[in-house]
Backbone as numpy.savetxt, mean C-alpha at the origin, in Angstrom:
# Nx Ny Nz CAx CAy CAz Cx Cy Cz
6.00 12.25 -29.34 5.84 10.83 -28.98 4.95 10.70 -27.75
4.25 9.59 -27.67 3.33 9.38 -26.55 4.10 9.05 -25.28
3.61 9.53 -24.15 4.25 9.25 -22.87 3.76 7.91 -22.36
4.68 7.04 -22.01 4.32 5.76 -21.40 4.39 5.93 -19.89
3.24 5.93 -19.25 3.20 6.15 -17.82 3.65 4.91 -17.07
4.60 5.09 -16.16 5.08 4.00 -15.32 4.15 3.87 -14.12
3.08 3.13 -14.30 2.04 3.06 -13.27 2.23 1.85 -12.36
3.46 1.46 -12.16 3.75 0.33 -11.29 4.45 0.85 -10.05
4.09 0.31 -8.88 4.72 0.80 -7.66 6.21 0.49 -7.66
7.04 1.44 -7.26 8.48 1.17 -7.16 8.85 0.43 -5.88
7.92 0.37 -4.93 8.19 -0.32 -3.68 8.07 -1.83 -3.87
8.68 -2.57 -2.98 8.49 -4.02 -3.01 7.02 -4.29 -2.68
6.39 -5.08 -3.53 4.94 -5.25 -3.40 4.63 -6.58 -2.72
4.69 -6.59 -1.40 4.40 -7.82 -0.66 2.90 -8.12 -0.58
2.08 -7.10 -0.85 0.63 -7.28 -0.77 0.05 -7.16 -2.18
0.21 -8.21 -2.96 -0.28 -8.21 -4.33 -1.71 -8.74 -4.38
-2.55 -7.98 -5.07 -3.92 -8.43 -5.33 -4.07 -8.72 -6.81
-4.77 -9.80 -7.12 -4.97 -10.19 -8.51 -6.27 -9.63 -9.09
-7.11 -9.06 -8.22 -8.49 -8.79 -8.64 -8.78 -7.34 -8.96
-7.79 -6.58 -9.41 -8.04 -5.17 -9.74 -9.12 -5.05 -10.81
-9.15 -6.01 -11.76 -10.16 -5.97 -12.82 -11.57 -6.06 -12.28
-11.76 -6.82 -11.20 -13.09 -6.94 -10.59 -13.50 -5.61 -9.97
-12.54 -4.91 -9.35 -12.83 -3.60 -8.77 -13.21 -2.61 -9.87
-12.54 -2.69 -11.01 -12.87 -1.81 -12.14 -14.30 -2.02 -12.61
-14.77 -3.27 -12.54 -16.15 -3.55 -12.94 -17.16 -2.91 -11.99
-16.74 -2.69 -10.74 -17.64 -2.12 -9.74 -17.63 -0.60 -9.73
-16.51 0.00 -10.11 -16.36 1.46 -10.03 -16.35 2.04 -11.45
-17.30 2.92 -11.80 -17.39 3.43 -13.17 -16.18 4.27 -13.57
-15.95 4.35 -14.86 -14.91 5.22 -15.40 -15.17 6.66 -14.96
-14.10 7.35 -14.57 -14.23 8.75 -14.18 -14.70 8.98 -12.77
-15.02 7.90 -12.04 -15.51 8.05 -10.67 -14.37 8.46 -9.74
-14.74 9.11 -8.63 -13.78 9.43 -7.58 -13.71 8.28 -6.59
-12.51 7.77 -6.39 -12.31 6.61 -5.53 -11.31 6.97 -4.44
-11.74 6.90 -3.19 -10.88 7.23 -2.05 -10.40 5.93 -1.41
-9.09 5.69 -1.53 -8.51 4.47 -0.98 -7.81 4.79 0.33
-7.99 3.91 1.31 -7.39 4.13 2.62 -6.30 3.08 2.88
-5.49 3.34 3.90 -4.39 2.45 4.28 -3.29 2.44 3.22
-3.04 3.58 2.58 -2.00 3.64 1.55 -0.66 3.17 2.11
-0.02 2.29 1.37 1.39 1.97 1.61 2.07 1.71 0.27
1.96 0.49 -0.24 2.66 0.14 -1.48 2.09 0.79 -2.72
0.79 1.08 -2.72 0.18 1.80 -3.83 -0.13 0.98 -5.06
0.06 -0.33 -5.02 -0.12 -1.17 -6.21 -1.55 -1.09 -6.74
-2.53 -1.32 -5.87 -3.93 -1.30 -6.28 -4.32 0.10 -6.76
-3.91 1.10 -6.00 -4.30 2.48 -6.31 -3.76 2.92 -7.68
-2.50 2.57 -7.97 -1.91 2.98 -9.24 -2.57 2.28 -10.42
-2.92 1.02 -10.26 -3.61 0.29 -11.34 -4.97 0.90 -11.62
-5.68 1.27 -10.57 -7.00 1.88 -10.76 -6.88 3.27 -11.35
-5.86 4.01 -10.93 -5.64 5.35 -11.50 -5.32 5.25 -12.99
-4.56 4.23 -13.38 -4.20 4.04 -14.79 -5.41 3.69 -15.64
-6.48 3.22 -14.99 -7.68 2.83 -15.73 -8.74 3.93 -15.72
-8.28 5.17 -15.51 -9.14 6.35 -15.60 -10.21 6.43 -14.52
-9.83 6.01 -13.32 -10.59 6.36 -12.11 -9.77 7.43 -11.38
-10.43 8.39 -10.79 -9.71 9.44 -10.05 -9.45 8.93 -8.64
-8.21 8.57 -8.38 -7.86 7.92 -7.12 -7.29 8.94 -6.13
-7.84 8.93 -4.93 -7.33 9.73 -3.82 -6.87 8.74 -2.75
-5.55 8.61 -2.63 -4.98 7.61 -1.72 -4.70 8.27 -0.38
-5.37 7.77 0.66 -5.32 8.38 1.98 -4.40 7.60 2.92
-3.70 8.35 3.77 -2.97 7.75 4.88 -2.95 8.74 6.03
-2.90 8.22 7.25 -2.70 9.11 8.41 -1.28 8.97 8.94
-0.41 8.31 8.14 0.99 8.12 8.52 1.85 9.10 7.72
2.47 10.04 8.41 3.20 11.10 7.70 4.36 10.56 6.88
5.07 9.55 7.36 6.23 9.03 6.63 5.83 8.38 5.31
4.69 7.69 5.31 4.18 7.11 4.06 3.79 8.24 3.10
3.06 9.21 3.62 2.66 10.37 2.81 3.88 11.07 2.22
4.89 11.29 3.06 6.07 12.02 2.62 6.80 11.29 1.50
6.92 9.97 1.60 7.59 9.21 0.54 6.88 9.44 -0.80
5.55 9.28 -0.81 4.82 9.42 -2.06 4.84 10.87 -2.55
4.78 11.80 -1.64 4.83 13.23 -2.03 6.15 13.55 -2.73
7.25 13.11 -2.14 8.57 13.35 -2.75 8.67 12.64 -4.09
8.16 11.42 -4.16 8.25 10.65 -5.41 7.44 11.30 -6.51
6.25 11.79 -6.18 5.41 12.43 -7.19 6.00 13.76 -7.65
6.63 14.48 -6.73 7.20 15.80 -7.07 8.50 15.69 -7.83
9.35 14.72 -7.45 10.70 14.68 -8.02 11.29 13.26 -7.95
10.81 12.36 -8.82 11.33 10.98 -8.77 12.83 10.89 -9.02
13.35 11.77 -9.86 14.79 11.74 -10.12 15.57 12.14 -8.88
15.03 13.10 -8.11 15.69 13.51 -6.88 15.74 12.39 -5.87
14.63 11.65 -5.72 14.60 10.51 -4.81 15.59 9.45 -5.27
15.60 9.19 -6.60 16.51 8.19 -7.15 17.98 8.56 -6.91
18.32 9.83 -7.08 19.71 10.27 -6.86 20.12 10.06 -5.40
19.22 10.36 -4.48 19.51 10.14 -3.06 19.70 8.65 -2.78
18.86 7.82 -3.38 19.00 6.37 -3.17 20.35 5.89 -3.66
20.78 6.36 -4.84 22.09 5.96 -5.38 23.20 6.36 -4.42
23.10 7.55 -3.84 24.14 8.02 -2.91 24.15 7.19 -1.63
22.97 6.85 -1.13 22.88 6.15 0.16 23.10 4.65 0.05
22.92 4.10 -1.15 23.02 2.65 -1.30 24.42 2.12 -1.03
25.41 3.01 -1.09 26.78 2.57 -0.79 26.94 2.18 0.68
25.99 2.60 1.53 26.03 2.20 2.94 25.80 0.71 3.10
25.15 0.12 2.09 24.83 -1.32 2.15 25.56 -2.03 1.02
26.80 -2.35 1.24 27.62 -3.04 0.26 27.11 -4.47 0.09
26.62 -4.83 -1.11 26.05 -6.17 -1.28 27.04 -7.31 -1.08
28.33 -7.00 -1.07 29.34 -8.06 -0.89 29.76 -8.21 0.57
29.15 -7.42 1.45 29.53 -7.50 2.87 28.28 -7.78 3.70
27.73 -8.98 3.53 26.43 -9.31 4.10 26.43 -9.24 5.62
27.51 -9.72 6.25 27.52 -9.74 7.71 27.47 -8.33 8.28
28.34 -7.46 7.78 28.32 -6.08 8.27 27.04 -5.38 7.86
26.47 -5.80 6.73 25.21 -5.22 6.29 24.10 -5.45 7.30
24.05 -6.64 7.88 23.00 -6.93 8.86 23.07 -5.93 10.01
24.27 -5.62 10.44 24.44 -4.65 11.53 24.04 -3.24 11.08
24.57 -2.82 9.92 24.26 -1.48 9.42 22.77 -1.34 9.13
22.19 -2.39 8.57 20.77 -2.39 8.23 19.92 -2.17 9.48
20.27 -2.87 10.56 19.52 -2.73 11.81 19.65 -1.32 12.37
20.82 -0.73 12.25 21.02 0.64 12.74 20.18 1.62 11.92
20.19 1.46 10.59 19.42 2.35 9.73 17.92 2.18 9.94
17.49 0.97 10.20 16.06 0.74 10.47 15.58 1.52 11.69
16.47 1.69 12.65 16.11 2.40 13.89 16.23 3.92 13.77
17.01 4.40 12.79 17.36 5.82 12.77 16.94 6.59 11.52
16.49 5.90 10.46 16.27 6.58 9.18 15.27 7.72 9.28
14.25 7.57 10.10 13.19 8.59 10.17 13.65 9.85 10.88
14.84 9.80 11.50 15.36 10.98 12.22 16.16 11.90 11.31
16.35 11.52 10.04 17.07 12.38 9.10 16.32 13.70 8.90
17.07 14.79 8.73 16.46 16.11 8.67 15.82 16.41 7.30
16.41 15.87 6.24 15.97 16.19 4.88 14.86 15.24 4.44
13.72 15.76 3.98 12.62 14.86 3.57 13.00 13.92 2.43
13.87 14.38 1.51 14.30 13.50 0.41 15.24 12.41 0.90
16.01 12.71 1.93 16.82 11.66 2.53 15.93 10.62 3.18
14.91 11.06 3.90 13.97 10.13 4.51 13.25 9.30 3.45
12.82 9.97 2.37 12.12 9.25 1.30 13.04 8.21 0.66
14.30 8.56 0.47 15.26 7.63 -0.12 15.50 6.44 0.80
15.63 6.69 2.09 15.80 5.59 3.04 14.54 4.72 3.10
13.38 5.36 3.03 12.12 4.61 3.01 12.15 3.58 1.87
12.54 4.05 0.69 12.61 3.18 -0.48 13.70 2.12 -0.33
14.90 2.56 0.01 16.05 1.66 0.09 15.85 0.56 1.12
15.41 0.94 2.31 15.26 -0.05 3.39 14.09 -0.99 3.14
13.01 -0.48 2.55 11.87 -1.36 2.27 12.21 -2.36 1.17
12.96 -1.91 0.16 13.36 -2.82 -0.92 14.34 -3.89 -0.44
15.14 -3.53 0.57 16.17 -4.45 1.06 15.72 -5.26 2.27
14.44 -5.17 2.60 13.91 -5.90 3.77 13.04 -7.07 3.32
13.15 -8.19 4.02 12.32 -9.33 3.64 10.85 -9.13 3.99
10.54 -8.10 4.79 9.13 -7.78 5.07 8.58 -6.73 4.11
9.45 -6.06 3.37 9.01 -4.97 2.52 8.73 -3.68 3.27
9.18 -3.61 4.53 8.96 -2.42 5.36 10.31 -1.84 5.78
10.44 -0.51 5.83 11.74 0.09 6.14 12.20 -0.11 7.58
11.29 -0.34 8.51 11.68 -0.40 9.92 11.70 -1.82 10.50
11.47 -2.82 9.66 11.48 -4.19 10.18 11.99 -5.15 9.11
12.36 -6.36 9.54 12.79 -7.38 8.59 14.30 -7.55 8.52
14.70 -8.60 7.83 16.12 -8.92 7.66 16.60 -8.43 6.30
17.88 -8.17 6.23 18.50 -7.62 5.03 18.48 -8.62 3.88
18.09 -8.13 2.70 18.13 -8.91 1.46 19.18 -8.30 0.55
20.06 -9.13 0.07 21.23 -8.66 -0.66 20.90 -7.91 -1.95
19.96 -8.42 -2.72 19.68 -7.84 -4.04 18.41 -6.99 -4.06
18.16 -6.28 -3.00 16.92 -5.50 -2.94 16.85 -4.36 -3.93
17.98 -3.72 -4.20 18.03 -2.58 -5.13 19.07 -2.88 -6.20
18.70 -2.65 -7.45 19.63 -2.84 -8.57 19.40 -1.74 -9.60
20.13 -1.78 -10.70 20.02 -0.72 -11.70 18.61 -0.64 -12.31
17.99 -1.79 -12.50 16.64 -1.79 -13.08 15.65 -1.11 -12.14
15.71 -1.46 -10.85 14.78 -0.86 -9.90 15.03 0.64 -9.78
16.28 1.06 -9.86 16.59 2.49 -9.76 16.12 3.26 -10.99
16.26 2.65 -12.17 15.76 3.29 -13.39 14.24 3.42 -13.33
13.56 2.37 -12.85 12.11 2.44 -12.72 11.68 3.51 -11.72
12.46 3.65 -10.64 12.18 4.70 -9.65 12.33 6.08 -10.29
13.42 6.28 -11.01 13.72 7.58 -11.61 12.67 7.97 -12.66
12.12 6.99 -13.36 11.18 7.25 -14.45 9.72 7.16 -14.02
9.50 7.05 -12.73 8.13 6.89 -12.24 7.25 8.06 -12.68
6.11 7.72 -13.28 5.11 8.72 -13.67 3.73 8.15 -13.36
2.80 9.03 -13.18 1.44 8.58 -12.90 0.45 9.63 -13.35
-0.81 9.26 -13.34 -1.90 10.20 -13.63 -3.11 9.76 -12.80
-4.01 10.67 -12.55 -5.24 10.39 -11.79 -4.96 9.88 -10.38
-3.76 10.14 -9.87 -3.35 9.59 -8.58 -2.98 10.74 -7.65
-3.74 10.88 -6.57 -3.52 11.97 -5.61 -3.31 11.37 -4.23
-2.44 11.97 -3.45 -2.22 11.47 -2.09 -2.79 12.47 -1.09
-3.36 11.93 -0.02 -4.02 12.75 0.99 -3.52 12.35 2.38
-3.05 13.33 3.12 -2.64 13.09 4.50 -3.81 13.44 5.41
-4.36 12.44 6.07 -5.46 12.65 7.02 -4.87 12.84 8.41
-5.03 14.02 8.95 -4.44 14.32 10.26 -5.39 13.87 11.37
-5.55 12.56 11.44 -6.43 11.93 12.42 -5.70 10.75 13.03
-6.08 10.38 14.22 -5.43 9.25 14.89 -5.92 7.92 14.33
-7.21 7.83 14.08 -7.82 6.62 13.53 -8.07 6.84 12.04
-7.51 5.98 11.19 -7.61 6.19 9.74 -9.06 6.27 9.27
-10.00 5.64 9.99 -11.40 5.66 9.58 -12.01 7.06 9.68
-11.44 7.90 10.54 -11.95 9.27 10.66 -11.74 10.07 9.38
-10.81 9.61 8.54 -10.55 10.31 7.28 -11.66 10.20 6.27
-12.64 9.35 6.52 -13.74 9.18 5.57 -14.85 10.20 5.74
-14.82 10.94 6.82 -15.99 11.76 7.20 -16.29 12.88 6.22
-15.27 13.47 5.60 -15.48 14.63 4.73 -15.66 14.25 3.26
-15.71 12.99 2.94 -15.77 12.56 1.54 -17.20 12.68 1.02
-17.38 13.25 -0.17 -18.73 13.41 -0.73 -19.47 12.07 -0.85
-20.78 12.12 -0.69 -21.58 10.90 -0.63 -21.58 10.11 -1.93
-21.31 10.79 -3.07 -21.33 10.08 -4.34 -20.00 9.38 -4.66
-18.95 9.64 -3.87 -17.64 9.03 -4.11 -17.59 7.62 -3.51
-16.61 6.84 -3.97 -16.45 5.45 -3.52 -15.32 5.36 -2.49
-15.49 4.45 -1.53 -14.46 4.17 -0.54 -13.85 2.80 -0.83
-12.54 2.71 -0.71 -11.83 1.46 -0.96 -10.87 1.18 0.19
-10.88 -0.06 0.67 -9.98 -0.48 1.76 -9.22 -1.73 1.33
-8.01 -1.58 0.77 -7.20 -2.74 0.41 -6.50 -3.28 1.67
-7.20 -4.09 2.43 -6.72 -4.48 3.76 -5.63 -5.54 3.69
-5.86 -6.58 2.90 -4.86 -7.65 2.84 -5.24 -8.85 3.68
-4.39 -9.21 4.61 -4.63 -10.41 5.40 -5.56 -10.15 6.58
-6.44 -11.09 6.82 -7.32 -11.03 7.98 -6.69 -11.78 9.15
-6.84 -11.23 10.36 -6.45 -11.97 11.57 -7.40 -11.59 12.69
-7.28 -12.27 13.79 -8.22 -12.07 14.90 -7.82 -10.93 15.83
-6.70 -10.25 15.50 -6.21 -9.14 16.34 -5.92 -9.58 17.77
-5.56 -10.84 17.94 -5.21 -11.32 19.27 -3.79 -10.89 19.62
-3.58 -10.54 20.86 -2.25 -10.18 21.38 -1.61 -9.04 20.60
-2.43 -8.16 20.04 -1.89 -7.04 19.27 -1.06 -6.10 20.13
-1.43 -5.99 21.39 -0.79 -5.02 22.27 0.70 -5.30 22.43
1.06 -6.57 22.42 2.46 -6.92 22.64 3.31 -6.94 21.40
2.69 -6.77 20.22 3.44 -6.87 18.97 4.13 -5.55 18.66
5.37 -5.64 18.19 6.09 -4.44 17.80 5.65 -4.03 16.39
5.34 -2.78 16.20 4.88 -2.26 14.92 5.90 -1.27 14.39
6.16 -1.33 13.07 7.02 -0.34 12.46 6.34 1.01 12.44
7.12 2.07 12.46 6.54 3.41 12.52 5.81 3.78 11.23
6.00 2.99 10.17 5.34 3.28 8.91 4.08 2.43 8.69
3.71 1.61 9.68 2.57 0.73 9.50 1.30 1.31 10.14
0.16 0.91 9.60 -1.13 1.28 10.15 -1.86 0.00 10.55
-2.22 -0.10 11.81 -2.89 -1.30 12.30 -4.38 -1.27 11.93
-4.92 -2.45 11.63 -6.33 -2.58 11.30 -6.99 -3.52 12.30
-8.00 -3.01 12.99 -8.83 -3.88 13.82 -10.01 -4.31 12.94
-10.01 -5.58 12.56 -10.95 -6.04 11.54 -12.39 -6.00 12.01
-12.62 -6.25 13.28 -13.99 -6.18 13.79 -14.50 -4.74 13.81
-13.64 -3.80 14.20 -14.05 -2.39 14.21 -14.28 -1.87 12.79
-13.44 -2.32 11.86 -13.64 -1.92 10.47 -14.99 -2.44 9.97
-15.29 -3.69 10.28 -16.56 -4.27 9.87 -17.75 -3.50 10.46
-17.68 -3.19 11.73 -18.76 -2.44 12.38 -18.92 -1.06 11.76
-17.80 -0.41 11.45 -17.84 0.90 10.82 -18.51 0.82 9.45
-18.12 -0.16 8.65 -18.64 -0.27 7.29 -20.14 -0.58 7.29
-20.59 -1.34 8.26 -22.02 -1.68 8.32 -22.89 -0.46 8.58
-22.28 0.58 9.15 -23.02 1.82 9.42 -22.78 2.88 8.34
-21.89 2.60 7.39 -21.51 3.57 6.38 -22.48 3.55 5.20
-22.97 4.72 4.80 -23.95 4.81 3.71 -23.28 4.96 2.33
-22.06 5.46 2.28 -21.39 5.60 0.98 -21.09 4.22 0.40
-20.91 4.18 -0.91 -20.50 2.92 -1.55 -19.08 2.57 -1.13
-18.89 1.35 -0.63 -17.56 0.94 -0.20 -17.19 -0.44 -0.73
-15.87 -0.64 -0.85 -15.31 -1.92 -1.30 -14.14 -2.24 -0.37
-14.03 -3.49 0.07 -12.84 -3.91 0.82 -12.21 -5.10 0.12
-10.90 -5.15 0.19 -10.11 -6.21 -0.46 -9.36 -6.99 0.60
-9.52 -8.29 0.58 -8.87 -9.17 1.54 -8.27 -10.38 0.83
-7.22 -10.92 1.39 -6.85 -12.29 1.10 -7.91 -13.18 1.75
-8.18 -14.32 1.15 -9.32 -15.12 1.62 -9.12 -15.65 3.04
-10.18 -15.52 3.83 -10.27 -16.14 5.14 -11.74 -16.52 5.34
-12.02 -17.76 5.79 -13.42 -18.21 5.90 -14.27 -17.35 6.82
-13.69 -16.72 7.83 -14.46 -15.90 8.75 -15.10 -14.68 8.06
-14.49 -14.22 6.99 -15.01 -13.05 6.30 -16.40 -13.30 5.72
-16.67 -14.52 5.32 -17.97 -14.84 4.73 -19.09 -14.69 5.76
-18.80 -14.97 7.00 -19.78 -14.80 8.07 -19.91 -13.32 8.46
-18.77 -12.64 8.59 -18.78 -11.24 9.00 -19.56 -10.36 8.01
-19.42 -10.67 6.72 -20.02 -9.83 5.69 -21.09 -10.58 4.90
-21.83 -11.44 5.58 -22.81 -12.31 4.92 -23.94 -11.53 4.25
-24.19 -10.30 4.71 -25.28 -9.51 4.14 -24.84 -8.64 2.97
-23.60 -8.81 2.53 -23.05 -7.94 1.49 -22.62 -8.75 0.27
-22.24 -8.05 -0.76 -21.83 -8.66 -2.03 -20.39 -9.16 -1.91
-20.21 -10.47 -1.81 -18.87 -11.07 -1.68 -18.51 -11.76 -2.98
-17.45 -11.28 -3.62 -16.95 -11.88 -4.86 -15.68 -12.65 -4.55
-15.68 -13.93 -4.86 -14.50 -14.77 -4.61 -13.62 -14.79 -5.87
-12.31 -14.67 -5.64 -11.35 -14.55 -6.74 -10.32 -15.67 -6.64
-10.02 -16.30 -7.78 -9.03 -17.38 -7.76 -7.63 -16.83 -7.96
-6.64 -17.71 -8.05 -5.24 -17.28 -8.12 -4.89 -16.54 -9.41
-5.78 -16.61 -10.40 -5.54 -15.92 -11.68 -6.31 -14.61 -11.79
-6.99 -14.22 -10.71 -7.75 -12.98 -10.74 -9.14 -13.12 -11.32
-9.61 -14.36 -11.50 -10.94 -14.60 -12.06 -11.94 -14.90 -10.95
-13.19 -14.52 -11.17 -14.23 -14.84 -10.19 -14.48 -16.35 -10.19
-14.75 -16.88 -9.01 -15.03 -18.29 -8.87 -16.17 -18.48 -7.86
-16.92 -19.55 -8.02 -17.96 -19.90 -7.05 -17.50 -20.98 -6.10
-16.28 -21.45 -6.28 -15.77 -22.57 -5.50 -14.82 -22.06 -4.41
-15.21 -22.25 -3.18 -14.44 -21.74 -2.06 -13.02 -22.32 -2.03
-12.87 -23.56 -2.44 -11.56 -24.19 -2.39 -10.56 -23.53 -3.35
-11.08 -22.83 -4.35 -10.21 -22.13 -5.30 -10.02 -20.66 -4.95
-10.73 -20.20 -3.95 -10.72 -18.77 -3.61 -9.42 -18.38 -2.92
-8.76 -17.33 -3.44 -7.53 -16.80 -2.86 -7.73 -15.39 -2.29
-8.67 -14.67 -2.85 -8.94 -13.30 -2.44 -10.44 -13.05 -2.47
-10.89 -12.04 -1.75 -12.30 -11.65 -1.84 -12.42 -10.13 -2.03
-13.39 -9.76 -2.84 -13.80 -8.37 -2.99 -15.19 -8.27 -2.37
-15.35 -7.41 -1.38 -16.62 -7.28 -0.68 -17.13 -5.86 -0.86
-18.39 -5.72 -1.25 -18.96 -4.39 -1.50 -20.37 -4.31 -0.91
-20.79 -3.08 -0.64 -22.15 -2.89 -0.10 -23.12 -2.46 -1.18
-22.77 -2.74 -2.43 -23.67 -2.41 -3.55 -23.54 -3.47 -4.63
């Protein structure tokens, strides 16, 4: 019998993009595509399922470790989640808020990588931010369906890469010139008051102006994905900007634009 690959991210997908089909039109079948800022993996898995060779990069070890454990042994991760989920009794919401806050502060200190991977999954699914180290507790974050999907997770053409660099952009330096670079950034902001903001240990910060300056000097083919913001049209005015509506279709009308795909080719 044919294997049905479960190419959907098991994590809560707070950063959903509708325009994966537009990216497929830009990147040929069989091409090598290096995606940066790996977290939820939604875009990367969809592209991998469409026969692009995806190399998903992160410089965050905890993100890398979760995906490594999941790719090696999804059933093992699922079993750990089932064991640990009893810590968060869905019928005891008040005590859950306290326990949830404690686990958010301590999960990364666990000695076993599969325990850490299980907490990564459990806490992110039960958080209103979709992140294991921040957010408020959500009662129905994990259920039997989500656990079965976790246990049966399969993929193809999807590789994870840990870049041992402080700045995620440094991970692009060794990539062959014929390969494609992808940056699924998400929301644009002005990076104001970033210094005072608390960041989860699993997050990677993006300075949008520095990213723009870097890409303008980059000779490899690159694509960036953003939720729509009018400032992006000025920042990338010399590049190919494709506007996408709420249904994932290209549009010429800015008022209908929800996302943008920007490429240097």
